[in-house]
Amino acid sequence: MPLRPRISRRTTRTGLATLLALAGCAGLLIWWNTDIMGQNRFCNGALASSELSPVLDGPGRLTRKSIYEGSDPYGFSCTVQRTSKLLGADQPELKAELSFDRADFALGSRLWKDPSASSYFVGGATGAASETQAWVLLPTSCSGKAAPVVQRANVPALKVDLIRGRAAREDLAQAAMSAARHVAEGLGCMDSSALKAPVGLQGPSDSGGPQPTDPANACGMAGFRLPEAALFEGKAEPGTERVTGNDSKTRVCELTLKGPGAPHITLAVSEDPLLTQGVRRDETATPQNTRTVSTCTAGDLYVAMGYDDTYRDLLLDAGSASHEQARTSLFKAFFDSVAKDRGCRTN
């Protein structure tokens, strides 16, 4: 009869201690590197972990980095990031904040570059999203809840910035929508129709790359001719364009001209009521400043033009007279084309 090996109590205790130590280490690794048994909501309930996880994808644990939401919710600002004991601190983070800005800030702001690269909401709320940013305009009724220092022309907007990372546009749009509803509820100006989830996103429509610009039908608009005064031989000639599509109430066309530094011109139109009403309150929005709202057959229409530093420097080098002629002739050509198509007043 074979003898069974005798296992001492000491050996058993050692094995048990080892197993417990391994289990403890595994538990710590899971705690440090995953969201298991983590928070369900962040930013005072504004964002669910299920909404943040796809945006802040990757290893690490969702952690609130900072939040400010005092007695007046218009100061809402919150940052959530991934933290990992294994990977260090340079993990992606998302910042959501309410700010008061001009209604068309995302169509001509240096902080929100290249609006033609964004996807604009189709139906529902007013907003847009890229792979690193998203924004939503709050209902008009929220404007009256602003702090006294806010300028009359500025409107409330919920902005989301993704730092050190990229995410699906739909996921960033969802995060911005949830935070916007949270802030609107806090301000007592929640409007279910104005903050209705969009049915989709549209733009940019360049899956095959930017398309060549037809100088006589630029931005796909029949009859929109780029004026000679706005072009400079060898420095700024018709090149390519990128447009965001026609289903959204806001549409953008980005013209990239052929020449040193690839000068850019941005052209935008919108019949979105939140945007047009906000711009109407802005006394600086005039045709002379290449930002205006015109009365059209189907309602108000916002029309605007902007350009990058490369094109601006080119105009400045051409002299003040050429600068003004190029700027005004280009905006007039665009505005007249839009006005004719939409039945807008041109005076």
mmCIF file of C-alpha atoms in Angstrom:
data_model
loop_
_atom_site.group_PDB
_atom_site.id
_atom_site.type_symbol
_atom_site.label_atom_id
_atom_site.label_comp_id
_atom_site.label_asym_id
_atom_site.label_seq_id
_atom_site.Cartn_x
_atom_site.Cartn_y
_atom_site.Cartn_z
ATOM 1 C CA MET A 1 0.000 0.000 0.000
ATOM 2 C CA PRO A 2 1.640 3.264 -1.126
ATOM 3 C CA LEU A 3 2.305 5.853 1.489
ATOM 4 C CA ARG A 4 0.743 9.297 1.104
ATOM 5 C CA PRO A 5 3.103 12.238 1.539
ATOM 6 C CA ARG A 6 2.514 14.044 4.792
ATOM 7 C CA ILE A 7 1.767 17.772 4.366
ATOM 8 C CA SER A 8 2.770 19.795 7.368
ATOM 9 C CA ARG A 9 0.587 22.537 8.828
ATOM 10 C CA ARG A 10 3.395 24.962 8.162
ATOM 11 C CA THR A 11 3.351 24.148 4.458
ATOM 12 C CA THR A 12 -0.413 24.584 4.370
ATOM 13 C CA ARG A 13 -0.208 27.954 6.093
ATOM 14 C CA THR A 14 2.527 29.086 3.695
ATOM 15 C CA GLY A 15 0.472 28.056 0.694
ATOM 16 C CA LEU A 16 -2.592 29.814 2.046
ATOM 17 C CA ALA A 17 -0.625 32.998 2.703
ATOM 18 C CA THR A 18 0.779 32.885 -0.811
ATOM 19 C CA LEU A 19 -2.695 32.465 -2.307
ATOM 20 C CA LEU A 20 -4.054 35.322 -0.219
ATOM 21 C CA ALA A 21 -1.137 37.535 -1.226
ATOM 22 C CA LEU A 22 -1.695 36.719 -4.900
ATOM 23 C CA ALA A 23 -5.421 37.375 -4.537
ATOM 24 C CA GLY A 24 -4.674 40.675 -2.829
ATOM 25 C CA CYS A 25 -2.305 41.716 -5.601
ATOM 26 C CA ALA A 26 -4.837 40.710 -8.239
ATOM 27 C CA GLY A 27 -7.489 42.693 -6.402
ATOM 28 C CA LEU A 28 -5.243 45.756 -6.278
ATOM 29 C CA LEU A 29 -4.421 45.427 -9.982
ATOM 30 C CA ILE A 30 -8.120 45.219 -10.792
ATOM 31 C CA TRP A 31 -8.858 48.202 -8.543
ATOM 32 C CA TRP A 32 -6.040 50.301 -9.989
ATOM 33 C CA ASN A 33 -6.550 49.340 -13.618
ATOM 34 C CA THR A 34 -10.295 48.825 -14.167
ATOM 35 C CA ASP A 35 -13.650 50.350 -13.261
ATOM 36 C CA ILE A 36 -14.892 47.283 -11.376
ATOM 37 C CA MET A 37 -16.766 48.400 -8.233
ATOM 38 C CA GLY A 38 -16.092 52.021 -9.205
ATOM 39 C CA GLN A 39 -18.376 55.081 -9.162
ATOM 40 C CA ASN A 40 -21.564 54.972 -11.182
ATOM 41 C CA ARG A 41 -21.854 58.729 -11.719
ATOM 42 C CA PHE A 42 -19.465 61.676 -11.833
ATOM 43 C CA CYS A 43 -19.593 65.470 -11.801
ATOM 44 C CA ASN A 44 -22.395 65.675 -9.235
ATOM 45 C CA GLY A 45 -24.442 63.233 -11.251
ATOM 46 C CA ALA A 46 -23.987 64.945 -14.618
ATOM 47 C CA LEU A 47 -22.206 62.027 -16.304
ATOM 48 C CA ALA A 48 -22.635 58.276 -15.922
ATOM 49 C CA SER A 49 -19.610 55.996 -15.854
ATOM 50 C CA SER A 50 -21.149 54.156 -18.812
ATOM 51 C CA GLU A 51 -20.946 57.417 -20.807
ATOM 52 C CA LEU A 52 -17.409 58.230 -19.694
ATOM 53 C CA SER A 53 -15.898 54.769 -20.217
ATOM 54 C CA PRO A 54 -16.028 54.786 -24.045
ATOM 55 C CA VAL A 55 -14.740 58.376 -24.142
ATOM 56 C CA LEU A 56 -11.881 57.750 -21.715
ATOM 57 C CA ASP A 57 -11.091 54.347 -23.144
ATOM 58 C CA GLY A 58 -8.152 52.252 -22.040
ATOM 59 C CA PRO A 59 -6.661 50.863 -18.828
ATOM 60 C CA GLY A 60 -6.922 52.717 -15.561
ATOM 61 C CA ARG A 61 -9.707 53.816 -13.253
ATOM 62 C CA LEU A 62 -12.193 56.622 -13.802
ATOM 63 C CA THR A 63 -11.463 59.304 -11.219
ATOM 64 C CA ARG A 64 -12.840 62.775 -10.708
ATOM 65 C CA LYS A 65 -9.920 65.172 -10.999
ATOM 66 C CA SER A 66 -11.803 68.355 -10.151
ATOM 67 C CA ILE A 67 -15.296 69.790 -9.978
ATOM 68 C CA TYR A 68 -16.808 73.169 -9.337
ATOM 69 C CA GLU A 69 -20.545 73.613 -9.032
ATOM 70 C CA GLY A 70 -21.397 76.134 -6.365
ATOM 71 C CA SER A 71 -24.790 77.474 -5.395
ATOM 72 C CA ASP A 72 -25.079 78.947 -8.912
ATOM 73 C CA PRO A 73 -24.817 76.128 -11.508
ATOM 74 C CA TYR A 74 -23.630 78.558 -14.206
ATOM 75 C CA GLY A 75 -20.141 77.947 -12.788
ATOM 76 C CA PHE A 76 -20.278 74.232 -13.579
ATOM 77 C CA SER A 77 -16.874 72.738 -14.434
ATOM 78 C CA CYS A 78 -15.735 69.152 -13.990
ATOM 79 C CA THR A 79 -12.750 67.058 -15.083
ATOM 80 C CA VAL A 80 -12.650 63.251 -15.076
ATOM 81 C CA GLN A 81 -9.566 61.244 -15.975
ATOM 82 C CA ARG A 82 -8.149 57.763 -16.183
ATOM 83 C CA THR A 83 -5.638 57.013 -13.441
ATOM 84 C CA SER A 84 -3.412 53.966 -13.240
ATOM 85 C CA LYS A 85 -0.715 52.978 -10.778
ATOM 86 C CA LEU A 86 0.892 51.025 -13.602
ATOM 87 C CA LEU A 87 0.837 53.580 -16.414
ATOM 88 C CA GLY A 88 1.439 56.853 -14.601
ATOM 89 C CA ALA A 89 -0.471 60.129 -14.756
ATOM 90 C CA ASP A 90 -0.448 60.900 -18.487
ATOM 91 C CA GLN A 91 -3.810 59.299 -19.137
ATOM 92 C CA PRO A 92 -6.717 60.813 -21.091
ATOM 93 C CA GLU A 93 -9.008 63.237 -19.293
ATOM 94 C CA LEU A 94 -12.307 64.890 -20.150
ATOM 95 C CA LYS A 95 -13.313 68.391 -19.087
ATOM 96 C CA ALA A 96 -16.936 69.495 -19.215
ATOM 97 C CA GLU A 97 -17.806 73.086 -18.418
ATOM 98 C CA LEU A 98 -20.488 75.688 -18.896
ATOM 99 C CA SER A 99 -19.342 78.973 -20.365
ATOM 100 C CA PHE A 100 -20.971 82.032 -21.860
ATOM 101 C CA ASP A 101 -19.770 82.920 -25.332
ATOM 102 C CA ARG A 102 -21.050 84.294 -28.606
ATOM 103 C CA ALA A 103 -23.549 81.919 -30.194
ATOM 104 C CA ASP A 104 -21.293 81.142 -33.165
ATOM 105 C CA PHE A 105 -18.119 80.653 -31.115
ATOM 106 C CA ALA A 106 -17.477 77.203 -32.596
ATOM 107 C CA LEU A 107 -17.675 78.507 -36.182
ATOM 108 C CA GLY A 108 -14.949 81.134 -35.945
ATOM 109 C CA SER A 109 -13.009 80.815 -32.695
ATOM 110 C CA ARG A 110 -9.269 80.227 -32.551
ATOM 111 C CA LEU A 111 -9.888 77.750 -29.717
ATOM 112 C CA TRP A 112 -12.323 75.744 -31.848
ATOM 113 C CA LYS A 113 -10.294 75.336 -34.990
ATOM 114 C CA ASP A 114 -11.435 73.850 -38.275
ATOM 115 C CA PRO A 115 -15.234 73.739 -37.825
ATOM 116 C CA SER A 116 -15.534 71.798 -41.076
ATOM 117 C CA ALA A 117 -13.907 68.822 -39.315
ATOM 118 C CA SER A 118 -16.815 68.567 -36.845
ATOM 119 C CA SER A 119 -20.015 66.568 -37.189
ATOM 120 C CA TYR A 120 -23.146 68.662 -36.613
ATOM 121 C CA PHE A 121 -26.302 67.508 -34.854
ATOM 122 C CA VAL A 122 -29.162 66.488 -37.110
ATOM 123 C CA GLY A 123 -32.464 67.140 -35.353
ATOM 124 C CA GLY A 124 -32.804 67.796 -31.645
ATOM 125 C CA ALA A 125 -30.334 70.016 -29.808
ATOM 126 C CA THR A 126 -27.927 72.549 -31.301
ATOM 127 C CA GLY A 127 -24.376 71.264 -31.230
ATOM 128 C CA ALA A 128 -21.501 69.434 -32.841
ATOM 129 C CA ALA A 129 -18.754 66.972 -32.023
ATOM 130 C CA SER A 130 -15.322 66.016 -33.295
ATOM 131 C CA GLU A 131 -13.002 63.318 -31.952
ATOM 132 C CA THR A 132 -11.628 65.678 -29.289
ATOM 133 C CA GLN A 133 -14.340 68.302 -28.643
ATOM 134 C CA ALA A 134 -18.103 68.703 -28.417
ATOM 135 C CA TRP A 135 -20.500 71.545 -27.645
ATOM 136 C CA VAL A 136 -24.206 72.083 -27.027
ATOM 137 C CA LEU A 137 -26.061 75.400 -26.851
ATOM 138 C CA LEU A 138 -28.450 75.623 -23.908
ATOM 139 C CA PRO A 139 -32.062 76.809 -24.344
ATOM 140 C CA THR A 140 -32.717 80.528 -24.770
ATOM 141 C CA SER A 141 -34.424 80.654 -21.377
ATOM 142 C CA CYS A 142 -31.099 79.780 -19.725
ATOM 143 C CA SER A 143 -29.583 83.088 -20.888
ATOM 144 C CA GLY A 144 -31.583 85.022 -18.302
ATOM 145 C CA LYS A 145 -30.002 82.932 -15.556
ATOM 146 C CA ALA A 146 -26.479 84.168 -16.302
ATOM 147 C CA ALA A 147 -24.207 85.968 -13.882
ATOM 148 C CA PRO A 148 -24.440 89.797 -14.048
ATOM 149 C CA VAL A 149 -20.933 90.049 -15.531
ATOM 150 C CA VAL A 150 -21.896 88.062 -18.641
ATOM 151 C CA GLN A 151 -22.306 90.183 -21.755
ATOM 152 C CA ARG A 152 -25.826 90.460 -23.144
ATOM 153 C CA ALA A 153 -24.899 88.952 -26.503
ATOM 154 C CA ASN A 154 -23.320 85.834 -24.991
ATOM 155 C CA VAL A 155 -25.248 82.584 -24.724
ATOM 156 C CA PRO A 156 -24.738 79.552 -22.436
ATOM 157 C CA ALA A 157 -22.907 76.629 -23.999
ATOM 158 C CA LEU A 158 -21.788 73.327 -22.547
ATOM 159 C CA LYS A 159 -18.317 72.529 -23.885
ATOM 160 C CA VAL A 160 -16.454 69.243 -23.664
ATOM 161 C CA ASP A 161 -12.717 68.874 -24.270
ATOM 162 C CA LEU A 162 -10.878 65.569 -24.463
ATOM 163 C CA ILE A 163 -7.228 65.862 -23.476
ATOM 164 C CA ARG A 164 -4.625 63.245 -24.444
ATOM 165 C CA GLY A 165 -6.950 61.035 -26.378
ATOM 166 C CA ARG A 166 -9.542 60.634 -29.106
ATOM 167 C CA ALA A 167 -13.043 59.204 -28.993
ATOM 168 C CA ALA A 168 -15.965 58.412 -31.232
ATOM 169 C CA ARG A 169 -17.918 61.561 -32.098
ATOM 170 C CA GLU A 170 -21.176 59.946 -30.980
ATOM 171 C CA ASP A 171 -19.711 59.242 -27.521
ATOM 172 C CA LEU A 172 -18.487 62.812 -27.040
ATOM 173 C CA ALA A 173 -21.846 64.150 -28.247
ATOM 174 C CA GLN A 174 -23.645 61.948 -25.709
ATOM 175 C CA ALA A 175 -21.416 63.176 -22.865
ATOM 176 C CA ALA A 176 -22.011 66.806 -23.852
ATOM 177 C CA MET A 177 -25.781 66.266 -24.046
ATOM 178 C CA SER A 178 -25.938 64.674 -20.585
ATOM 179 C CA ALA A 179 -23.885 67.463 -19.011
ATOM 180 C CA ALA A 180 -25.990 70.110 -20.798
ATOM 181 C CA ARG A 181 -29.219 68.634 -19.418
ATOM 182 C CA HIS A 182 -27.716 68.482 -15.922
ATOM 183 C CA VAL A 183 -26.751 72.155 -16.029
ATOM 184 C CA ALA A 184 -30.085 73.233 -17.532
ATOM 185 C CA GLU A 185 -31.956 71.408 -14.784
ATOM 186 C CA GLY A 186 -29.791 73.109 -12.184
ATOM 187 C CA LEU A 187 -30.517 76.506 -13.723
ATOM 188 C CA GLY A 188 -34.225 75.764 -13.887
ATOM 189 C CA CYS A 189 -34.368 76.197 -17.668
ATOM 190 C CA MET A 190 -34.625 72.622 -18.885
ATOM 191 C CA ASP A 191 -36.363 72.480 -22.272
ATOM 192 C CA SER A 192 -36.933 68.916 -23.442
ATOM 193 C CA SER A 193 -37.368 69.980 -27.079
ATOM 194 C CA ALA A 194 -34.286 72.245 -27.197
ATOM 195 C CA LEU A 195 -32.183 69.552 -25.487
ATOM 196 C CA LYS A 196 -33.632 66.587 -27.336
ATOM 197 C CA ALA A 197 -31.041 64.021 -28.370
ATOM 198 C CA PRO A 198 -30.024 64.438 -32.024
ATOM 199 C CA VAL A 199 -31.139 61.718 -34.403
ATOM 200 C CA GLY A 200 -27.659 61.646 -35.883
ATOM 201 C CA LEU A 201 -24.488 63.510 -36.753
ATOM 202 C CA GLN A 202 -23.456 64.778 -40.164
ATOM 203 C CA GLY A 203 -20.106 65.788 -41.587
ATOM 204 C CA PRO A 204 -17.505 66.119 -42.724
ATOM 205 C CA SER A 205 -18.469 64.571 -46.045
ATOM 206 C CA ASP A 206 -14.931 63.853 -47.229
ATOM 207 C CA SER A 207 -14.575 60.113 -46.764
ATOM 208 C CA GLY A 208 -12.665 60.114 -50.026
ATOM 209 C CA GLY A 209 -10.678 63.200 -49.058
ATOM 210 C CA PRO A 210 -11.274 66.907 -49.792
ATOM 211 C CA GLN A 211 -12.728 67.529 -53.227
ATOM 212 C CA PRO A 212 -11.356 69.910 -55.904
ATOM 213 C CA THR A 213 -13.017 73.332 -55.833
ATOM 214 C CA ASP A 214 -14.942 74.469 -58.862
ATOM 215 C CA PRO A 215 -14.183 78.244 -58.868
ATOM 216 C CA ALA A 216 -17.607 78.964 -60.415
ATOM 217 C CA ASN A 217 -19.548 76.643 -58.067
ATOM 218 C CA ALA A 218 -17.499 76.669 -54.882
ATOM 219 C CA CYS A 219 -18.641 74.656 -51.844
ATOM 220 C CA GLY A 220 -21.037 72.778 -54.118
ATOM 221 C CA MET A 221 -23.215 75.900 -54.415
ATOM 222 C CA ALA A 222 -24.383 76.605 -57.935
ATOM 223 C CA GLY A 223 -23.280 80.071 -58.992
ATOM 224 C CA PHE A 224 -20.983 80.751 -56.043
ATOM 225 C CA ARG A 225 -17.963 82.099 -57.879
ATOM 226 C CA LEU A 226 -14.722 82.892 -56.086
ATOM 227 C CA PRO A 227 -14.023 86.546 -56.982
ATOM 228 C CA GLU A 228 -10.727 87.389 -58.652
ATOM 229 C CA ALA A 229 -10.018 89.965 -55.940
ATOM 230 C CA ALA A 230 -9.834 87.161 -53.355
ATOM 231 C CA LEU A 231 -7.325 85.092 -55.338
ATOM 232 C CA PHE A 232 -3.620 85.716 -55.860
ATOM 233 C CA GLU A 233 -1.650 84.021 -58.595
ATOM 234 C CA GLY A 234 0.830 81.527 -57.205
ATOM 235 C CA LYS A 235 -0.171 82.386 -53.616
ATOM 236 C CA ALA A 236 -3.901 81.718 -53.263
ATOM 237 C CA GLU A 237 -5.600 79.864 -56.078
ATOM 238 C CA PRO A 238 -8.589 77.479 -56.124
ATOM 239 C CA GLY A 239 -7.595 74.216 -54.459
ATOM 240 C CA THR A 240 -9.823 71.830 -52.508
ATOM 241 C CA GLU A 241 -12.881 72.033 -50.263
ATOM 242 C CA ARG A 242 -14.525 70.089 -47.464
ATOM 243 C CA VAL A 243 -18.214 70.428 -46.577
ATOM 244 C CA THR A 244 -20.322 69.073 -43.727
ATOM 245 C CA GLY A 245 -23.511 68.171 -45.606
ATOM 246 C CA ASN A 246 -27.044 69.528 -45.893
ATOM 247 C CA ASP A 247 -29.097 67.552 -43.341
ATOM 248 C CA SER A 248 -27.945 69.560 -40.347
ATOM 249 C CA LYS A 249 -29.271 73.084 -39.700
ATOM 250 C CA THR A 250 -25.661 74.274 -39.545
ATOM 251 C CA ARG A 251 -23.329 73.700 -42.476
ATOM 252 C CA VAL A 252 -19.689 74.592 -43.000
ATOM 253 C CA CYS A 253 -17.416 74.675 -46.037
ATOM 254 C CA GLU A 254 -13.641 74.856 -45.680
ATOM 255 C CA LEU A 255 -11.712 76.073 -48.720
ATOM 256 C CA THR A 256 -8.036 75.153 -48.843
ATOM 257 C CA LEU A 257 -6.325 77.339 -51.432
ATOM 258 C CA LYS A 258 -3.249 76.379 -53.408
ATOM 259 C CA GLY A 259 -0.255 78.395 -52.321
ATOM 260 C CA PRO A 260 2.493 78.614 -49.675
ATOM 261 C CA GLY A 261 1.100 77.624 -46.293
ATOM 262 C CA ALA A 262 -2.188 76.384 -47.838
ATOM 263 C CA PRO A 263 -4.417 79.383 -46.928
ATOM 264 C CA HIS A 264 -7.824 78.450 -45.475
ATOM 265 C CA ILE A 265 -11.199 80.188 -45.805
ATOM 266 C CA THR A 266 -14.168 79.041 -43.702
ATOM 267 C CA LEU A 267 -17.753 79.699 -44.809
ATOM 268 C CA ALA A 268 -20.760 78.856 -42.642
ATOM 269 C CA VAL A 269 -24.547 79.057 -42.782
ATOM 270 C CA SER A 270 -27.145 78.114 -40.178
ATOM 271 C CA GLU A 271 -30.891 78.368 -39.785
ATOM 272 C CA ASP A 272 -30.765 76.958 -36.263
ATOM 273 C CA PRO A 273 -32.977 79.250 -34.118
ATOM 274 C CA LEU A 274 -30.762 79.076 -31.016
ATOM 275 C CA LEU A 275 -27.755 80.186 -33.031
ATOM 276 C CA THR A 276 -29.495 82.862 -35.113
ATOM 277 C CA GLN A 277 -31.281 84.370 -32.107
ATOM 278 C CA GLY A 278 -28.021 84.532 -30.194
ATOM 279 C CA VAL A 279 -26.131 86.175 -33.053
ATOM 280 C CA ARG A 280 -28.940 88.721 -33.536
ATOM 281 C CA ARG A 281 -28.201 90.037 -30.035
ATOM 282 C CA ASP A 282 -24.549 90.590 -30.976
ATOM 283 C CA GLU A 283 -24.074 94.133 -32.254
ATOM 284 C CA THR A 284 -20.699 93.209 -33.778
ATOM 285 C CA ALA A 285 -22.377 90.704 -36.130
ATOM 286 C CA THR A 286 -22.725 92.750 -39.321
ATOM 287 C CA PRO A 287 -22.039 92.180 -43.028
ATOM 288 C CA GLN A 288 -19.031 94.505 -42.661
ATOM 289 C CA ASN A 289 -17.619 92.093 -40.084
ATOM 290 C CA THR A 290 -18.523 89.087 -42.278
ATOM 291 C CA ARG A 291 -20.973 87.733 -39.677
ATOM 292 C CA THR A 292 -24.654 88.472 -40.048
ATOM 293 C CA VAL A 293 -28.208 87.144 -39.724
ATOM 294 C CA SER A 294 -30.582 87.813 -42.581
ATOM 295 C CA THR A 295 -34.362 87.432 -42.864
ATOM 296 C CA CYS A 296 -35.197 84.763 -45.437
ATOM 297 C CA THR A 297 -38.276 83.034 -46.766
ATOM 298 C CA ALA A 298 -38.027 80.122 -44.322
ATOM 299 C CA GLY A 299 -36.848 82.266 -41.383
ATOM 300 C CA ASP A 300 -33.590 83.773 -40.139
ATOM 301 C CA LEU A 301 -30.337 82.595 -41.673
ATOM 302 C CA TYR A 302 -26.837 83.063 -40.255
ATOM 303 C CA VAL A 303 -24.068 83.639 -42.818
ATOM 304 C CA ALA A 304 -20.411 84.024 -41.892
ATOM 305 C CA MET A 305 -16.895 83.912 -43.277
ATOM 306 C CA GLY A 306 -13.505 83.574 -41.616
ATOM 307 C CA TYR A 307 -9.945 82.780 -42.620
ATOM 308 C CA ASP A 308 -6.700 81.627 -41.093
ATOM 309 C CA ASP A 309 -3.543 83.597 -40.357
ATOM 310 C CA THR A 310 -1.900 82.502 -43.611
ATOM 311 C CA TYR A 311 -4.639 84.064 -45.734
ATOM 312 C CA ARG A 312 -4.841 87.111 -43.448
ATOM 313 C CA ASP A 313 -1.099 87.746 -43.810
ATOM 314 C CA LEU A 314 -1.440 87.415 -47.561
ATOM 315 C CA LEU A 315 -4.163 90.075 -47.608
ATOM 316 C CA LEU A 316 -2.187 92.380 -45.349
ATOM 317 C CA ASP A 317 0.857 92.072 -47.606
ATOM 318 C CA ALA A 318 -1.321 93.078 -50.550
ATOM 319 C CA GLY A 319 -2.132 96.424 -48.906
ATOM 320 C CA SER A 320 -5.173 97.815 -47.137
ATOM 321 C CA ALA A 321 -7.168 98.499 -50.307
ATOM 322 C CA SER A 322 -6.611 94.982 -51.688
ATOM 323 C CA HIS A 323 -7.269 93.518 -48.255
ATOM 324 C CA GLU A 324 -10.645 95.182 -47.959
ATOM 325 C CA GLN A 325 -11.625 94.435 -51.543
ATOM 326 C CA ALA A 326 -10.744 90.747 -51.207
ATOM 327 C CA ARG A 327 -12.564 90.376 -47.887
ATOM 328 C CA THR A 328 -15.755 92.190 -48.886
ATOM 329 C CA SER A 329 -15.997 90.752 -52.393
ATOM 330 C CA LEU A 330 -15.617 87.177 -51.142
ATOM 331 C CA PHE A 331 -18.217 87.571 -48.403
ATOM 332 C CA LYS A 332 -20.630 89.353 -50.763
ATOM 333 C CA ALA A 333 -20.283 86.605 -53.368
ATOM 334 C CA PHE A 334 -21.022 83.960 -50.738
ATOM 335 C CA PHE A 335 -23.864 85.892 -49.115
ATOM 336 C CA ASP A 336 -25.513 86.717 -52.460
ATOM 337 C CA SER A 337 -25.376 83.069 -53.499
ATOM 338 C CA VAL A 338 -26.954 81.952 -50.218
ATOM 339 C CA ALA A 339 -29.523 84.769 -50.312
ATOM 340 C CA LYS A 340 -30.609 83.896 -53.839
ATOM 341 C CA ASP A 341 -30.974 80.220 -52.943
ATOM 342 C CA ARG A 342 -32.877 80.883 -49.710
ATOM 343 C CA GLY A 343 -34.864 83.959 -50.649
ATOM 344 C CA CYS A 344 -33.107 86.288 -48.217
ATOM 345 C CA ARG A 345 -33.072 90.049 -48.113
ATOM 346 C CA THR A 346 -29.760 91.325 -49.437
ATOM 347 C CA ASN A 347 -29.948 94.903 -48.140
#
